[in-house]
Amino acid sequence: MVSGAANLDRLTLVIVTWKGDELVRDCLDSIIRVYGRLPPTVLVDNAALASTRALADEYAGVTYMPQPENLGFAGGNCAAWPLCDREYVVLLNNDTRLTDDSFSPLVDFMDAHPACAAAQGKIVLAANGKLDGCGGFFSPLG
C-alpha cells in the first residue's frame, strides 16, 4: 500500500461496464493492491447482469447501478454523476489496471491548478509500454 491512500477520501470512482465482469474484477483488485482499499465507487452496468450485481456486492464501498439499456461510456458516466459526492470524480474504463499510485499525482495537479476543470493521466498500453495516442493531451478541440 502506498502513502497516497489518503487521497482516496477525496475521490469517487466511476466504472462503466457492459458484460465485463472479469475486467471490472481485475480493475478493482488492482486498486486494492495499490491502496489497500477502494474509494467510494459507482459501478454502472450497461447490461444489468445479475453476475455484475453479485460482483459489486463482493467489494465494500461499491454502489451498483444497473441500466435498462446500454448507455455507452459517456452515458454511463452521466448516469453515475448524481452519486458522486466527493471533491474529485475519476472516470475509469473497466479495463484499467493500476500498478502504482496513479491518483495522487492527479489530485496534486488539481489542487495546484484550481482553475482547471479536468485532467487525465497518461495511458500506457500494456502490450508494448508505449503511450496511447488517445491519452496524450487535451487540446482546444478535444
Tab-separated table of C-alpha atoms in Angstrom:
chain	number	residue	atom	x	y	z
A	1	MET	CA	0.000	0.000	0.000
A	2	VAL	CA	1.274	3.479	-0.869
A	3	SER	CA	1.090	6.706	1.080
A	4	GLY	CA	-1.342	8.166	-1.498
A	5	ALA	CA	-4.170	6.208	0.097
A	6	ALA	CA	-5.215	9.375	1.949
A	7	ASN	CA	-6.192	10.921	-1.375
A	8	LEU	CA	-8.809	8.197	-1.818
A	9	ASP	CA	-11.023	10.021	0.668
A	10	ARG	CA	-11.315	12.865	-1.843
A	11	LEU	CA	-12.355	10.690	-4.801
A	12	THR	CA	-15.381	8.948	-6.210
A	13	LEU	CA	-14.571	6.406	-8.902
A	14	VAL	CA	-16.970	5.682	-11.745
A	15	ILE	CA	-16.524	2.487	-13.734
A	16	VAL	CA	-18.824	1.762	-16.670
A	17	THR	CA	-19.102	-1.814	-17.880
A	18	TRP	CA	-21.029	-3.925	-20.352
A	19	LYS	CA	-20.647	-7.677	-19.838
A	20	GLY	CA	-17.173	-7.115	-18.423
A	21	ASP	CA	-17.170	-8.783	-15.014
A	22	GLU	CA	-13.606	-10.119	-15.189
A	23	LEU	CA	-12.301	-6.757	-16.415
A	24	VAL	CA	-14.055	-4.990	-13.534
A	25	ARG	CA	-12.745	-7.513	-11.004
A	26	ASP	CA	-9.177	-7.018	-12.262
A	27	CYS	CA	-9.624	-3.238	-12.155
A	28	LEU	CA	-10.950	-3.181	-8.594
A	29	ASP	CA	-8.353	-5.686	-7.385
A	30	SER	CA	-5.530	-3.597	-8.872
A	31	ILE	CA	-6.740	-0.526	-6.963
A	32	ILE	CA	-6.902	-2.513	-3.740
A	33	ARG	CA	-3.370	-3.889	-4.342
A	34	VAL	CA	-2.019	-0.338	-4.698
A	35	TYR	CA	-4.011	1.445	-1.975
A	36	GLY	CA	-5.223	-1.292	0.338
A	37	ARG	CA	-8.849	-0.308	-0.210
A	38	LEU	CA	-11.275	1.272	-2.649
A	39	PRO	CA	-12.631	4.803	-2.517
A	40	PRO	CA	-16.401	5.119	-2.983
A	41	THR	CA	-17.029	3.557	-6.393
A	42	VAL	CA	-20.065	3.640	-8.664
A	43	LEU	CA	-20.241	0.628	-10.973
A	44	VAL	CA	-22.549	1.391	-13.896
A	45	ASP	CA	-23.719	-1.840	-15.517
A	46	ASN	CA	-24.954	-1.180	-19.045
A	47	ALA	CA	-26.042	-4.830	-19.350
A	48	ALA	CA	-27.830	-5.053	-15.960
A	49	LEU	CA	-26.476	-8.544	-15.265
A	50	ALA	CA	-27.051	-10.485	-12.064
A	51	SER	CA	-23.387	-11.547	-12.175
A	52	THR	CA	-22.220	-7.921	-12.177
A	53	ARG	CA	-24.516	-7.124	-9.251
A	54	ALA	CA	-23.031	-10.071	-7.350
A	55	LEU	CA	-19.519	-8.886	-8.197
A	56	ALA	CA	-20.261	-5.385	-6.894
A	57	ASP	CA	-21.600	-6.881	-3.666
A	58	GLU	CA	-18.198	-8.510	-3.044
A	59	TYR	CA	-16.484	-5.127	-2.647
A	60	ALA	CA	-17.043	-2.698	0.210
A	61	GLY	CA	-17.856	0.795	-0.998
A	62	VAL	CA	-19.067	-0.190	-4.465
A	63	THR	CA	-22.517	1.075	-5.451
A	64	TYR	CA	-24.110	-0.979	-8.202
A	65	MET	CA	-26.090	0.998	-10.790
A	66	PRO	CA	-27.866	-1.177	-13.401
A	67	GLN	CA	-29.035	0.439	-16.615
A	68	PRO	CA	-32.079	-0.764	-18.587
A	69	GLU	CA	-30.180	-0.153	-21.833
A	70	ASN	CA	-26.588	0.261	-22.972
A	71	LEU	CA	-25.834	3.957	-22.482
A	72	GLY	CA	-22.212	3.629	-23.605
A	73	PHE	CA	-19.258	5.057	-21.730
A	74	ALA	CA	-20.379	8.697	-21.799
A	75	GLY	CA	-23.998	7.944	-20.927
A	76	GLY	CA	-22.982	5.613	-18.118
A	77	ASN	CA	-20.720	8.263	-16.619
A	78	CYS	CA	-23.512	10.832	-16.818
A	79	ALA	CA	-25.933	8.426	-15.106
A	80	ALA	CA	-23.480	7.966	-12.224
A	81	TRP	CA	-22.812	11.661	-11.698
A	82	PRO	CA	-25.587	12.246	-9.098
A	83	LEU	CA	-23.986	9.570	-6.878
A	84	CYS	CA	-20.561	11.233	-6.928
A	85	ASP	CA	-20.279	13.127	-3.670
A	86	ARG	CA	-16.551	13.646	-3.297
A	87	GLU	CA	-14.337	16.538	-4.338
A	88	TYR	CA	-12.966	14.725	-7.394
A	89	VAL	CA	-14.525	12.205	-9.766
A	90	VAL	CA	-12.335	9.704	-11.590
A	91	LEU	CA	-13.816	8.103	-14.712
A	92	LEU	CA	-12.225	4.712	-15.379
A	93	ASN	CA	-12.570	2.246	-18.193
A	94	ASN	CA	-13.330	-1.207	-16.857
A	95	ASP	CA	-10.016	-2.493	-18.260
A	96	THR	CA	-7.932	-0.041	-16.196
A	97	ARG	CA	-5.110	-1.628	-14.192
A	98	LEU	CA	-3.217	0.395	-11.617
A	99	THR	CA	0.377	-0.586	-10.914
A	100	ASP	CA	1.281	2.320	-8.644
A	101	ASP	CA	-0.202	5.437	-7.053
A	102	SER	CA	-1.939	6.960	-10.060
A	103	PHE	CA	-4.474	9.097	-8.241
A	104	SER	CA	-2.230	11.236	-6.020
A	105	PRO	CA	-0.453	12.983	-8.930
A	106	LEU	CA	-3.836	13.870	-10.415
A	107	VAL	CA	-5.166	15.154	-7.088
A	108	ASP	CA	-1.955	17.130	-6.538
A	109	PHE	CA	-2.226	18.652	-10.009
A	110	MET	CA	-5.875	19.617	-9.500
A	111	ASP	CA	-5.086	21.133	-6.104
A	112	ALA	CA	-2.251	23.181	-7.617
A	113	HIS	CA	-4.409	24.393	-10.528
A	114	PRO	CA	-7.820	25.358	-9.094
A	115	ALA	CA	-8.931	26.889	-12.409
A	116	CYS	CA	-8.528	23.505	-14.099
A	117	ALA	CA	-11.797	21.606	-14.527
A	118	ALA	CA	-10.419	18.285	-15.808
A	119	ALA	CA	-7.186	16.338	-16.001
A	120	GLN	CA	-6.178	12.990	-17.357
A	121	GLY	CA	-3.382	10.618	-16.585
A	122	LYS	CA	-1.239	9.120	-19.275
A	123	ILE	CA	-2.468	5.899	-20.781
A	124	VAL	CA	0.248	3.300	-21.269
A	125	LEU	CA	-0.508	0.316	-23.472
A	126	ALA	CA	0.042	-2.937	-21.590
A	127	ALA	CA	1.120	-4.782	-24.740
A	128	ASN	CA	4.156	-2.639	-25.512
A	129	GLY	CA	4.528	0.007	-22.784
A	130	LYS	CA	4.014	2.851	-25.254
A	131	LEU	CA	1.874	5.927	-24.664
A	132	ASP	CA	-1.604	5.537	-26.111
A	133	GLY	CA	-2.332	8.366	-28.555
A	134	CYS	CA	-5.783	8.910	-27.085
A	135	GLY	CA	-4.157	9.642	-23.729
A	136	GLY	CA	-1.601	12.113	-24.981
A	137	PHE	CA	-3.063	15.514	-24.132
A	138	PHE	CA	-6.089	17.749	-24.114
A	139	SER	CA	-6.277	20.288	-26.894
A	140	PRO	CA	-8.729	23.132	-27.551
A	141	LEU	CA	-10.550	20.768	-29.920
A	142	GLY	CA	-10.728	17.826	-27.554
